[in-house]
mmCIF file of C-alpha atoms in Angstrom:
data_model
loop_
_atom_site.group_PDB
_atom_site.id
_atom_site.type_symbol
_atom_site.label_atom_id
_atom_site.label_comp_id
_atom_site.label_asym_id
_atom_site.label_seq_id
_atom_site.Cartn_x
_atom_site.Cartn_y
_atom_site.Cartn_z
ATOM 1 C CA MET S 1495 0.000 0.000 0.000
ATOM 2 C CA ASN S 1496 1.039 3.633 -0.476
ATOM 3 C CA LEU S 1497 1.220 6.082 2.440
ATOM 4 C CA PHE S 1498 2.260 9.702 1.792
ATOM 5 C CA GLY S 1499 3.972 8.532 -1.407
ATOM 6 C CA TYR S 1500 5.964 5.734 0.221
ATOM 7 C CA GLU S 1501 5.502 2.058 -0.519
ATOM 8 C CA ILE S 1502 4.582 0.259 2.722
ATOM 9 C CA ARG S 1503 5.326 -3.448 2.868
ATOM 10 C CA ARG S 1504 4.777 -6.063 5.544
ATOM 11 C CA LYS S 1505 7.984 -6.722 7.426
ATOM 12 C CA SER S 1506 9.208 -10.294 7.530
ATOM 13 C CA ASN S 1507 9.736 -11.740 11.007
ATOM 14 C CA ASN S 1508 12.986 -13.310 9.850
ATOM 15 C CA THR S 1509 14.581 -10.166 8.458
ATOM 16 C CA ALA S 1510 16.366 -9.003 11.607
ATOM 17 C CA SER S 1511 17.572 -12.456 12.586
ATOM 18 C CA ASN S 1512 19.254 -12.984 9.205
ATOM 19 C CA LEU S 1513 21.262 -9.763 9.405
ATOM 20 C CA PRO S 1514 24.770 -9.780 10.848
ATOM 21 C CA ALA S 1515 24.996 -8.144 14.260
ATOM 22 C CA SER S 1516 27.292 -5.407 12.951
ATOM 23 C CA THR S 1517 24.551 -4.083 10.641
ATOM 24 C CA LEU S 1518 22.011 -3.465 13.410
ATOM 25 C CA SER S 1519 21.788 -0.004 14.974
ATOM 26 C CA TYR S 1520 20.506 0.427 18.503
ATOM 27 C CA ILE S 1521 19.894 3.194 20.984
ATOM 28 C CA GLY S 1522 22.741 3.628 23.453
ATOM 29 C CA VAL S 1523 21.505 1.103 25.997
ATOM 30 C CA PRO S 1524 23.704 -1.280 27.997
ATOM 31 C CA PRO S 1525 25.061 -4.189 25.905
ATOM 32 C CA VAL S 1526 22.856 -6.658 27.758
ATOM 33 C CA PHE S 1527 19.810 -5.201 25.944
ATOM 34 C CA GLN S 1528 21.312 -5.107 22.454
ATOM 35 C CA GLY S 1529 20.215 -8.608 21.677
ATOM 36 C CA SER S 1530 16.641 -7.414 21.200
ATOM 37 C CA THR S 1531 15.511 -6.607 17.660
ATOM 38 C CA GLU S 1532 12.640 -4.429 18.992
ATOM 39 C CA THR S 1533 14.800 -1.407 19.872
ATOM 40 C CA VAL S 1534 13.911 1.672 17.837
ATOM 41 C CA GLY S 1535 17.399 2.797 16.862
ATOM 42 C CA THR S 1536 18.928 6.240 17.326
ATOM 43 C CA ILE S 1537 16.473 8.977 16.339
ATOM 44 C CA ASP S 1538 17.985 11.718 14.175
ATOM 45 C CA THR S 1539 15.930 14.798 15.069
ATOM 46 C CA ARG S 1540 17.601 16.961 12.416
ATOM 47 C CA GLY S 1541 15.246 15.762 9.668
ATOM 48 C CA LYS S 1542 11.466 15.624 9.249
ATOM 49 C CA ALA S 1543 11.280 11.834 9.461
ATOM 50 C CA GLY S 1544 13.268 11.785 12.701
ATOM 51 C CA GLN S 1545 11.209 14.623 14.169
ATOM 52 C CA ALA S 1546 7.981 12.747 13.452
ATOM 53 C CA LYS S 1547 9.481 9.592 14.957
ATOM 54 C CA ALA S 1548 10.550 11.444 18.088
ATOM 55 C CA TYR S 1549 7.052 12.908 18.478
ATOM 56 C CA ALA S 1550 5.535 9.432 18.195
ATOM 57 C CA LEU S 1551 7.948 7.636 20.546
ATOM 58 C CA CYS S 1552 8.970 10.213 23.177
ATOM 59 C CA SER S 1553 5.973 10.574 25.504
ATOM 60 C CA PRO S 1554 7.100 13.789 27.305
ATOM 61 C CA LEU S 1555 7.669 15.448 23.928
ATOM 62 C CA MET S 1556 4.165 14.535 22.756
ATOM 63 C CA SER S 1557 2.779 15.623 26.134
ATOM 64 C CA VAL S 1558 4.443 19.052 25.928
ATOM 65 C CA ILE S 1559 3.245 19.706 22.364
ATOM 66 C CA SER S 1560 -0.244 18.379 23.112
ATOM 67 C CA LYS S 1561 -0.535 20.686 26.130
ATOM 68 C CA LYS S 1562 0.369 23.682 23.966
ATOM 69 C CA CYS S 1563 -2.132 22.656 21.275
ATOM 70 C CA ALA S 1564 -4.896 22.201 23.853
ATOM 71 C CA ALA S 1565 -4.066 25.568 25.441
ATOM 72 C CA ILE S 1566 -4.008 27.503 22.174
ATOM 73 C CA LYS S 1567 -7.510 26.237 21.294
ATOM 74 C CA ASN S 1568 -9.055 28.213 24.177
ATOM 75 C CA LEU S 1569 -9.185 31.392 22.093
ATOM 76 C CA ARG S 1570 -11.856 33.905 21.288
ATOM 77 C CA LEU S 1571 -11.699 36.150 18.224
ATOM 78 C CA ALA S 1572 -12.123 39.913 18.099
ATOM 79 C CA ALA S 1573 -11.576 42.526 15.423
ATOM 80 C CA THR S 1574 -9.351 45.459 16.368
ATOM 81 C CA THR S 1575 -7.527 48.352 14.782
ATOM 82 C CA GLU S 1576 -3.749 48.377 14.509
ATOM 83 C CA ASP S 1577 -3.720 50.314 17.799
ATOM 84 C CA GLY S 1578 -5.769 47.625 19.543
ATOM 85 C CA GLU S 1579 -9.133 49.436 19.657
ATOM 86 C CA ASP S 1580 -12.149 47.121 19.400
ATOM 87 C CA LEU S 1581 -14.149 47.145 16.175
ATOM 88 C CA GLU S 1582 -17.523 45.699 15.246
ATOM 89 C CA ARG S 1583 -16.649 43.455 12.291
ATOM 90 C CA PRO S 1584 -18.775 40.336 12.767
ATOM 91 C CA ASP S 1585 -18.468 39.417 9.068
ATOM 92 C CA ALA S 1586 -14.680 39.200 9.277
ATOM 93 C CA VAL S 1587 -14.769 37.274 12.547
ATOM 94 C CA ARG S 1588 -17.336 34.873 11.110
ATOM 95 C CA THR S 1589 -15.261 34.327 7.963
ATOM 96 C CA MET S 1590 -12.090 33.520 9.879
ATOM 97 C CA SER S 1591 -13.976 31.301 12.326
ATOM 98 C CA HIS S 1592 -14.473 28.693 9.567
ATOM 99 C CA PRO S 1593 -11.269 28.319 7.516
ATOM 100 C CA ASN S 1594 -12.624 25.180 5.805
ATOM 101 C CA GLY S 1595 -15.648 22.921 5.776
ATOM 102 C CA VAL S 1596 -14.376 20.460 8.374
ATOM 103 C CA GLN S 1597 -12.465 22.550 10.904
ATOM 104 C CA GLY S 1598 -13.333 25.447 13.144
ATOM 105 C CA ILE S 1599 -10.714 28.079 13.888
ATOM 106 C CA ALA S 1600 -9.719 26.458 17.211
ATOM 107 C CA ASP S 1601 -8.879 23.078 15.654
ATOM 108 C CA PHE S 1602 -7.265 24.784 12.678
ATOM 109 C CA VAL S 1603 -4.958 26.880 14.860
ATOM 110 C CA ALA S 1604 -4.106 23.863 17.041
ATOM 111 C CA HIS S 1605 -3.145 21.946 13.889
ATOM 112 C CA ILE S 1606 -0.824 24.773 12.855
ATOM 113 C CA GLU S 1607 0.644 24.862 16.346
ATOM 114 C CA ALA S 1608 1.389 21.132 16.246
ATOM 115 C CA MET S 1609 3.234 21.397 12.915
ATOM 116 C CA THR S 1610 5.283 24.415 13.976
ATOM 117 C CA GLN S 1611 6.267 22.821 17.278
ATOM 118 C CA ILE S 1612 7.265 19.517 15.658
ATOM 119 C CA PHE S 1613 8.872 20.689 12.421
ATOM 120 C CA GLY S 1614 9.626 24.374 13.019
ATOM 121 C CA LYS S 1615 7.083 25.595 10.466
ATOM 122 C CA ALA S 1616 3.599 24.829 9.184
ATOM 123 C CA TYR S 1617 2.262 24.852 5.607
ATOM 124 C CA ILE S 1618 -1.151 26.396 4.905
ATOM 125 C CA VAL S 1619 -2.527 25.855 1.411
ATOM 126 C CA ARG S 1620 -5.224 28.086 -0.073
ATOM 127 C CA MET S 1621 -7.718 26.234 -2.261
ATOM 128 C CA GLU S 1622 -10.261 28.204 -4.292
ATOM 129 C CA SER S 1623 -13.863 27.065 -4.013
ATOM 130 C CA VAL S 1624 -15.337 25.687 -7.223
ATOM 131 C CA GLY S 1625 -17.623 28.208 -8.888
ATOM 132 C CA LEU S 1626 -16.767 30.965 -6.402
ATOM 133 C CA PRO S 1627 -13.647 32.773 -7.652
ATOM 134 C CA GLU S 1628 -13.258 34.998 -4.592
ATOM 135 C CA ALA S 1629 -14.004 32.275 -2.039
ATOM 136 C CA PHE S 1630 -11.369 29.889 -0.748
ATOM 137 C CA GLU S 1631 -10.674 27.390 1.982
ATOM 138 C CA LEU S 1632 -7.498 26.959 4.026
ATOM 139 C CA PHE S 1633 -5.966 23.608 4.947
ATOM 140 C CA VAL S 1634 -2.919 22.654 6.991
ATOM 141 C CA VAL S 1635 -0.743 20.259 5.006
ATOM 142 C CA PRO S 1636 1.369 17.834 7.075
ATOM 143 C CA ASN S 1637 5.053 18.603 6.596
ATOM 144 C CA LEU S 1638 5.813 15.001 5.648
ATOM 145 C CA CYS S 1639 3.563 15.450 2.610
ATOM 146 C CA VAL S 1640 5.266 18.621 1.303
ATOM 147 C CA THR S 1641 8.302 18.827 -0.975
ATOM 148 C CA GLU S 1642 9.843 22.249 -1.567
ATOM 149 C CA ASN S 1643 10.949 22.605 -5.189
ATOM 150 C CA ALA S 1644 13.961 24.921 -5.310
ATOM 151 C CA ALA S 1645 15.459 26.723 -8.303
ATOM 152 C CA ILE S 1646 18.612 25.192 -9.742
ATOM 153 C CA SER S 1647 20.453 28.518 -9.848
ATOM 154 C CA PRO S 1648 18.617 30.877 -7.492
ATOM 155 C CA ALA S 1649 19.388 34.588 -7.497
ATOM 156 C CA LEU S 1650 20.864 36.160 -4.392
ATOM 157 C CA SER S 1651 18.068 37.278 -2.094
ATOM 158 C CA PHE S 1652 17.620 37.991 1.584
ATOM 159 C CA MET S 1653 13.940 37.024 1.515
ATOM 160 C CA PRO S 1654 12.912 33.781 3.247
ATOM 161 C CA ASP S 1655 12.452 30.857 0.829
ATOM 162 C CA ALA S 1656 13.511 33.010 -2.117
ATOM 163 C CA ASP S 1657 14.868 29.920 -3.882
ATOM 164 C CA ILE S 1658 11.546 28.044 -3.698
ATOM 165 C CA VAL S 1659 9.735 27.826 -7.059
ATOM 166 C CA ASP S 1660 6.664 25.853 -5.984
ATOM 167 C CA TYR S 1661 5.588 22.955 -3.801
ATOM 168 C CA THR S 1662 4.610 19.360 -4.400
ATOM 169 C CA VAL S 1663 2.026 17.839 -2.051
ATOM 170 C CA THR S 1664 1.798 14.035 -1.986
ATOM 171 C CA ILE S 1665 -1.046 12.363 -0.098
ATOM 172 C CA CYS S 1666 -2.062 8.692 -0.377
ATOM 173 C CA GLY S 1667 0.084 8.224 -3.459
ATOM 174 C CA SER S 1668 -1.402 11.179 -5.370
ATOM 175 C CA SER S 1669 0.625 14.349 -6.030
ATOM 176 C CA MET S 1670 -0.221 17.873 -7.043
ATOM 177 C CA LYS S 1671 1.717 21.081 -7.604
ATOM 178 C CA ILE S 1672 0.937 24.068 -5.403
ATOM 179 C CA ALA S 1673 1.905 27.521 -6.638
ATOM 180 C CA LYS S 1674 4.088 29.541 -4.321
ATOM 181 C CA GLU S 1675 1.440 32.254 -3.956
ATOM 182 C CA ASP S 1676 -1.068 29.667 -2.693
ATOM 183 C CA MET S 1677 1.190 28.228 0.016
ATOM 184 C CA PHE S 1678 1.682 30.194 3.227
ATOM 185 C CA ILE S 1679 4.238 29.436 5.938
ATOM 186 C CA VAL S 1680 3.873 29.929 9.693
ATOM 187 C CA ARG S 1681 7.319 29.866 11.275
ATOM 188 C CA ASP S 1682 8.259 28.980 14.815
ATOM 189 C CA ALA S 1683 10.453 31.282 16.901
ATOM 190 C CA SER S 1684 13.537 29.130 16.295
ATOM 191 C CA TYR S 1685 15.698 30.425 13.480
ATOM 192 C CA ASP S 1686 18.001 28.598 11.113
ATOM 193 C CA LEU S 1687 21.503 30.060 11.251
ATOM 194 C CA ASN S 1688 22.139 28.992 7.642
ATOM 195 C CA ALA S 1689 19.099 30.560 5.960
ATOM 196 C CA CYS S 1690 17.712 34.087 5.799
ATOM 197 C CA GLY S 1691 14.509 34.027 7.799
ATOM 198 C CA GLY S 1692 14.488 30.241 7.801
ATOM 199 C CA ASN S 1693 13.393 28.127 10.726
ATOM 200 C CA ILE S 1694 14.410 24.864 12.304
ATOM 201 C CA SER S 1695 12.601 22.517 14.629
ATOM 202 C CA ARG S 1696 13.271 22.857 18.341
ATOM 203 C CA MET S 1697 13.896 19.123 18.315
ATOM 204 C CA VAL S 1698 17.260 19.686 16.664
ATOM 205 C CA SER S 1699 18.695 20.708 20.027
ATOM 206 C CA LEU S 1700 16.799 17.917 21.798
ATOM 207 C CA GLN S 1701 18.391 14.956 20.047
ATOM 208 C CA LYS S 1702 20.272 13.758 23.129
ATOM 209 C CA PRO S 1703 17.434 14.232 25.668
ATOM 210 C CA VAL S 1704 14.927 12.560 23.332
ATOM 211 C CA ASN S 1705 17.166 9.591 22.609
ATOM 212 C CA THR S 1706 18.167 9.275 26.244
ATOM 213 C CA PHE S 1707 14.540 9.225 27.382
ATOM 214 C CA VAL S 1708 13.498 6.685 24.747
ATOM 215 C CA ALA S 1709 16.541 4.569 25.568
ATOM 216 C CA SER S 1710 15.696 4.660 29.268
ATOM 217 C CA TYR S 1711 12.224 3.350 28.524
ATOM 218 C CA GLU S 1712 13.734 0.657 26.331
ATOM 219 C CA ALA S 1713 15.848 -0.335 29.320
ATOM 220 C CA VAL S 1714 12.842 -0.339 31.669
ATOM 221 C CA HIS S 1715 10.889 -2.425 29.173
ATOM 222 C CA GLU S 1716 13.677 -4.982 29.027
ATOM 223 C CA LEU S 1717 13.981 -5.084 32.822
ATOM 224 C CA MET S 1718 10.247 -5.462 33.422
ATOM 225 C CA ILE S 1719 9.081 -7.540 30.446
ATOM 226 C CA ASN S 1720 12.041 -9.409 28.997
ATOM 227 C CA ARG S 1721 14.226 -9.694 32.062
ATOM 228 C CA GLY S 1722 15.497 -13.170 31.330
ATOM 229 C CA MET S 1723 17.568 -14.768 34.094
ATOM 230 C CA LEU S 1724 17.363 -12.768 37.311
ATOM 231 C CA ALA S 1725 19.561 -14.891 39.555
ATOM 232 C CA ILE S 1726 21.323 -18.218 39.942
ATOM 233 C CA ILE S 1727 19.890 -20.241 42.832
ATOM 234 C CA SER S 1728 21.983 -23.168 43.924
ATOM 235 C CA LEU S 1729 21.579 -25.706 46.703
ATOM 236 C CA THR S 1730 24.903 -26.022 48.513
ATOM 237 C CA SER S 1731 26.549 -28.469 50.879
ATOM 238 C CA GLY S 1732 27.576 -25.816 53.357
ATOM 239 C CA SER S 1733 30.632 -23.898 52.152
ATOM 240 C CA GLY S 1734 28.665 -21.331 50.127
ATOM 241 C CA ASP S 1735 30.749 -21.837 46.997
ATOM 242 C CA ILE S 1736 28.148 -22.019 44.219
ATOM 243 C CA ILE S 1737 30.453 -23.415 41.561
ATOM 244 C CA ARG S 1738 32.187 -26.071 43.695
ATOM 245 C CA ASP S 1739 29.287 -27.138 45.892
ATOM 246 C CA ALA S 1740 26.394 -26.978 43.390
ATOM 247 C CA ARG S 1741 24.443 -30.195 43.041
ATOM 248 C CA LEU S 1742 21.294 -31.222 41.187
ATOM 249 C CA PRO S 1743 18.249 -32.691 42.926
ATOM 250 C CA GLU S 1744 18.813 -36.332 43.440
ATOM 251 C CA THR S 1745 15.504 -37.536 42.035
ATOM 252 C CA GLU S 1746 13.260 -36.487 39.175
ATOM 253 C CA SER S 1747 10.294 -35.914 41.513
ATOM 254 C CA GLU S 1748 12.406 -33.675 43.764
ATOM 255 C CA LYS S 1749 13.533 -31.684 40.767
ATOM 256 C CA ASN S 1750 9.911 -31.210 39.607
ATOM 257 C CA ASN S 1751 8.778 -30.147 43.086
ATOM 258 C CA ILE S 1752 11.478 -27.497 43.314
ATOM 259 C CA GLN S 1753 10.745 -26.186 39.807
ATOM 260 C CA GLN S 1754 7.034 -25.885 40.628
ATOM 261 C CA ALA S 1755 7.892 -23.953 43.772
ATOM 262 C CA PHE S 1756 10.168 -21.564 41.821
ATOM 263 C CA ARG S 1757 7.324 -20.766 39.414
ATOM 264 C CA LYS S 1758 5.420 -19.132 42.252
ATOM 265 C CA TYR S 1759 8.012 -16.386 42.542
ATOM 266 C CA GLY S 1760 8.476 -13.442 40.187
ATOM 267 C CA ILE S 1761 7.613 -9.805 39.483
ATOM 268 C CA ARG S 1762 3.908 -10.253 38.710
ATOM 269 C CA ALA S 1763 1.351 -9.086 41.247
ATOM 270 C CA ASP S 1764 0.078 -12.598 41.971
ATOM 271 C CA GLN S 1765 3.505 -14.043 42.669
ATOM 272 C CA PHE S 1766 5.553 -14.218 45.855
ATOM 273 C CA LYS S 1767 8.603 -11.976 46.201
ATOM 274 C CA TYR S 1768 10.671 -14.004 48.671
ATOM 275 C CA ALA S 1769 11.117 -17.687 49.393
ATOM 276 C CA ILE S 1770 11.589 -19.140 52.882
ATOM 277 C CA THR S 1771 13.201 -22.572 52.913
ATOM 278 C CA SER S 1772 14.943 -24.853 55.327
ATOM 279 C CA MET S 1773 17.437 -25.843 52.650
ATOM 280 C CA ASN S 1774 20.896 -24.306 52.493
ATOM 281 C CA ALA S 1775 20.857 -22.182 49.322
ATOM 282 C CA ALA S 1776 22.989 -19.454 47.732
ATOM 283 C CA VAL S 1777 21.805 -16.726 45.324
ATOM 284 C CA SER S 1778 23.881 -14.767 42.783
ATOM 285 C CA PRO S 1779 21.949 -11.822 41.194
ATOM 286 C CA VAL S 1780 22.377 -11.514 37.437
ATOM 287 C CA SER S 1781 20.758 -8.190 36.382
ATOM 288 C CA SER S 1782 20.566 -4.707 37.833
ATOM 289 C CA THR S 1783 17.359 -3.148 39.112
ATOM 290 C CA ILE S 1784 15.759 0.051 37.814
ATOM 291 C CA THR S 1785 16.892 1.817 40.981
ATOM 292 C CA ASP S 1786 20.468 0.677 40.436
ATOM 293 C CA LEU S 1787 20.479 2.189 36.939
ATOM 294 C CA GLY S 1788 19.081 5.541 38.149
ATOM 295 C CA LEU S 1789 16.596 5.666 35.279
ATOM 296 C CA THR S 1790 14.029 7.715 37.209
ATOM 297 C CA ASP S 1791 16.436 10.637 37.657
ATOM 298 C CA VAL S 1792 17.523 10.372 34.013
ATOM 299 C CA GLN S 1793 13.932 10.529 32.783
ATOM 300 C CA LYS S 1794 13.123 13.472 35.064
ATOM 301 C CA ALA S 1795 16.100 15.444 33.715
ATOM 302 C CA CYS S 1796 15.084 14.699 30.112
ATOM 303 C CA LYS S 1797 11.491 15.804 30.756
ATOM 304 C CA LYS S 1798 12.638 19.087 32.267
ATOM 305 C CA GLU S 1799 14.972 19.867 29.356
ATOM 306 C CA ILE S 1800 12.255 19.125 26.797
ATOM 307 C CA ALA S 1801 9.780 21.303 28.701
ATOM 308 C CA ASP S 1802 12.287 24.168 28.930
ATOM 309 C CA ILE S 1803 12.950 24.149 25.173
ATOM 310 C CA TYR S 1804 9.214 24.365 24.480
ATOM 311 C CA GLN S 1805 8.611 27.030 27.165
ATOM 312 C CA VAL S 1806 6.276 24.797 29.160
ATOM 313 C CA PRO S 1807 6.772 25.035 32.948
ATOM 314 C CA SER S 1808 7.949 21.634 34.139
ATOM 315 C CA VAL S 1809 5.429 21.820 37.009
ATOM 316 C CA LEU S 1810 2.736 21.021 34.440
ATOM 317 C CA LEU S 1811 4.509 17.740 33.621
ATOM 318 C CA ASP S 1812 4.658 16.611 37.250
ATOM 319 C CA VAL S 1813 8.439 16.785 37.059
ATOM 320 C CA GLU S 1814 8.521 18.836 40.242
ATOM 321 C CA GLY S 1815 6.166 18.914 43.195
ATOM 322 C CA SER S 1816 3.077 20.812 42.151
ATOM 323 C CA THR S 1817 0.249 22.330 44.129
ATOM 324 C CA TYR S 1818 -2.897 24.098 43.015
ATOM 325 C CA ALA S 1819 -1.189 27.427 43.648
ATOM 326 C CA ASN S 1820 1.970 26.975 41.608
ATOM 327 C CA ALA S 1821 0.130 24.986 38.892
ATOM 328 C CA LYS S 1822 -2.115 28.021 38.322
ATOM 329 C CA GLU S 1823 0.906 30.298 38.193
ATOM 330 C CA ALA S 1824 2.597 27.900 35.769
ATOM 331 C CA LYS S 1825 -0.418 28.006 33.433
ATOM 332 C CA THR S 1826 -0.338 31.797 33.479
ATOM 333 C CA ILE S 1827 3.357 31.736 32.560
ATOM 334 C CA LEU S 1828 2.621 29.236 29.779
ATOM 335 C CA TYR S 1829 0.036 31.540 28.219
ATOM 336 C CA ASN S 1830 1.991 34.774 28.627
ATOM 337 C CA ASP S 1831 5.384 33.432 27.484
ATOM 338 C CA ALA S 1832 4.390 30.886 24.839
ATOM 339 C CA ILE S 1833 0.738 30.507 23.841
ATOM 340 C CA ILE S 1834 -0.248 34.155 23.310
ATOM 341 C CA PRO S 1835 2.885 35.122 21.305
ATOM 342 C CA GLU S 1836 2.591 31.975 19.170
ATOM 343 C CA ALA S 1837 -1.128 32.555 18.562
ATOM 344 C CA ASN S 1838 -0.429 36.162 17.529
ATOM 345 C CA ASN S 1839 2.232 34.876 15.131
ATOM 346 C CA ILE S 1840 -0.250 32.464 13.531
ATOM 347 C CA PHE S 1841 -2.950 35.116 13.157
ATOM 348 C CA SER S 1842 -0.555 37.595 11.593
ATOM 349 C CA VAL S 1843 -0.241 35.102 8.718
ATOM 350 C CA LEU S 1844 -3.999 34.431 8.616
ATOM 351 C CA ASN S 1845 -4.802 38.147 8.431
ATOM 352 C CA ARG S 1846 -2.432 38.437 5.483
ATOM 353 C CA ILE S 1847 -4.134 35.514 3.730
ATOM 354 C CA TYR S 1848 -7.608 37.049 4.187
ATOM 355 C CA GLY S 1849 -6.359 40.451 3.094
ATOM 356 C CA PHE S 1850 -7.387 42.347 6.224
ATOM 357 C CA GLU S 1851 -5.446 45.633 6.092
ATOM 358 C CA ASP S 1852 -7.310 48.417 7.912
ATOM 359 C CA PHE S 1853 -8.082 46.088 10.809
ATOM 360 C CA LYS S 1854 -7.129 42.636 12.016
ATOM 361 C CA VAL S 1855 -8.839 39.691 13.662
ATOM 362 C CA MET S 1856 -6.764 38.493 16.602
ATOM 363 C CA PRO S 1857 -7.029 35.820 19.312
ATOM 364 C CA TYR S 1858 -7.649 36.701 22.951
ATOM 365 C CA TYR S 1859 -7.464 34.626 26.122
ATOM 366 C CA ASP S 1860 -8.554 37.175 28.714
ATOM 367 C CA HIS S 1861 -11.849 35.318 29.199
ATOM 368 C CA LEU S 1862 -10.056 32.361 30.833
ATOM 369 C CA GLU S 1863 -10.440 31.952 34.576
ATOM 370 C CA LEU S 1864 -6.701 32.158 35.198
ATOM 371 C CA PHE S 1865 -6.760 35.789 33.970
ATOM 372 C CA GLN S 1866 -9.950 36.778 35.794
ATOM 373 C CA GLU S 1867 -8.262 37.240 39.171
ATOM 374 C CA SER S 1868 -5.819 39.780 37.767
ATOM 375 C CA LYS S 1869 -8.760 41.616 36.203
ATOM 376 C CA ARG S 1870 -10.513 41.722 39.549
ATOM 377 C CA GLU S 1871 -7.364 43.032 41.217
ATOM 378 C CA GLN S 1872 -7.001 45.677 38.515
ATOM 379 C CA ALA S 1873 -10.630 46.760 38.960
ATOM 380 C CA ALA S 1874 -10.187 46.998 42.729
ATOM 381 C CA GLY S 1875 -7.037 49.062 42.288
ATOM 382 C CA MET S 1876 -8.795 51.401 39.878
ATOM 383 C CA THR S 1877 -11.659 51.883 42.368
ATOM 384 C CA ASN S 1878 -9.189 52.775 45.120
ATOM 385 C CA LEU S 1879 -7.416 55.204 42.807
ATOM 386 C CA VAL S 1880 -10.657 56.979 41.830
ATOM 387 C CA ASN S 1881 -11.646 57.309 45.504
ATOM 388 C CA ALA S 1882 -8.248 58.739 46.370
ATOM 389 C CA LEU S 1883 -8.427 61.279 43.540
ATOM 390 C CA ASN S 1884 -11.953 62.310 44.586
ATOM 391 C CA ASN S 1885 -10.729 62.902 48.115
ATOM 392 C CA ALA S 1886 -7.782 64.915 46.777
ATOM 393 C CA VAL S 1887 -10.115 67.113 44.696
ATOM 394 C CA SER S 1888 -12.568 67.520 47.574
ATOM 395 C CA GLY S 1889 -9.753 68.497 49.937
ATOM 396 C CA GLY S 1890 -8.386 71.056 47.501
ATOM 397 C CA LEU S 1891 -5.094 69.214 46.951
ATOM 398 C CA MET S 1892 -5.767 68.739 43.216
ATOM 399 C CA THR S 1893 -7.943 70.317 40.570
ATOM 400 C CA THR S 1894 -10.397 68.258 38.572
ATOM 401 C CA GLU S 1895 -8.193 68.505 35.474
ATOM 402 C CA GLN S 1896 -5.146 67.349 37.429
ATOM 403 C CA ALA S 1897 -7.117 64.380 38.758
ATOM 404 C CA LYS S 1898 -8.248 63.431 35.233
ATOM 405 C CA THR S 1899 -4.674 63.654 33.962
ATOM 406 C CA GLU S 1900 -3.477 61.388 36.778
ATOM 407 C CA LEU S 1901 -6.267 58.914 36.140
ATOM 408 C CA LEU S 1902 -5.459 58.651 32.413
ATOM 409 C CA LYS S 1903 -1.955 57.402 33.297
ATOM 410 C CA TYR S 1904 -3.477 54.164 34.606
ATOM 411 C CA ILE S 1905 -6.048 53.605 31.886
ATOM 412 C CA VAL S 1906 -4.703 51.216 29.219
#
């Protein structure tokens, strides 16, 4: 079958076992785990395929991006002038609220946010409606489906993507050309040092944390699911030397009885953890425990670094101790430092697509409960200020004009 232009074939179960060991690539896990053919390999986050793979396999990375997408959906639209004054333009707001026939503006913006956070930029294609020359719909095209067709000998230019001639979109084995004027780019706030105005994915700097986290989970999986031999248990004659004093059960029935008893012990919930016996036995552990490897601390450090790169307070990932108080503060920081600037960036592109010049339709989040307390505090402060100015005017300390001038300083 074809998927995004690639031929997908069923993998043979014997493929990995027939390959020489030197040809297999594994994540940097201890050698004891490299015998497994289920490891995912080192993820190269510098390319689109690796970035998509990291998003699919690294749970904290998906969690961080999903939290940002869910947060950015909580928008309301309003038309304003360039100076921020409210305007009554319900037609423009209504038009932007439905970019296409299957998505509302909230889902559409969240889709853009996901692409920019994973790949560093998002592609928006403008498709004209059949029979309506001036009407069009907007769709977000997954980055894995887009090929940028560059000029062979581009002219020197400082404009972003100046060398791009057009785009090829391939979905389900079918391809179509998209003219450059019908493809719009929303860029993340991470800039490519090798291109004018170009962008790179934030995952480029997260290659080590992502691979370390995935590798740690590979190690935990091996320890918990495919642990193999945990210890050597040997009945001894008294000296404690396992190799010299080891002996097998003398009879077949004794051997079977002991083996049945050993099956009761293991890591499952319905099994015993310790054995109490009157026999003289010695135990030699074979594998390390999760605590011995320090995987919990490694995973916590990786989560925090991923959250920092994406400007998501680590409190929201349960990396640090969280309470209702600091979780609320963390959400406020998330919106002020990341969500609102990124939403404004997206809508600056959308306003350009719709051709809004004398005004703009922008997203607002001031209706959310986390911002209501600050509004109440601001209102209370304004009331106290007005009362103080009234008292000053009544007492002859200020004129009415002076009081108005002072009050205007605090009106935004």
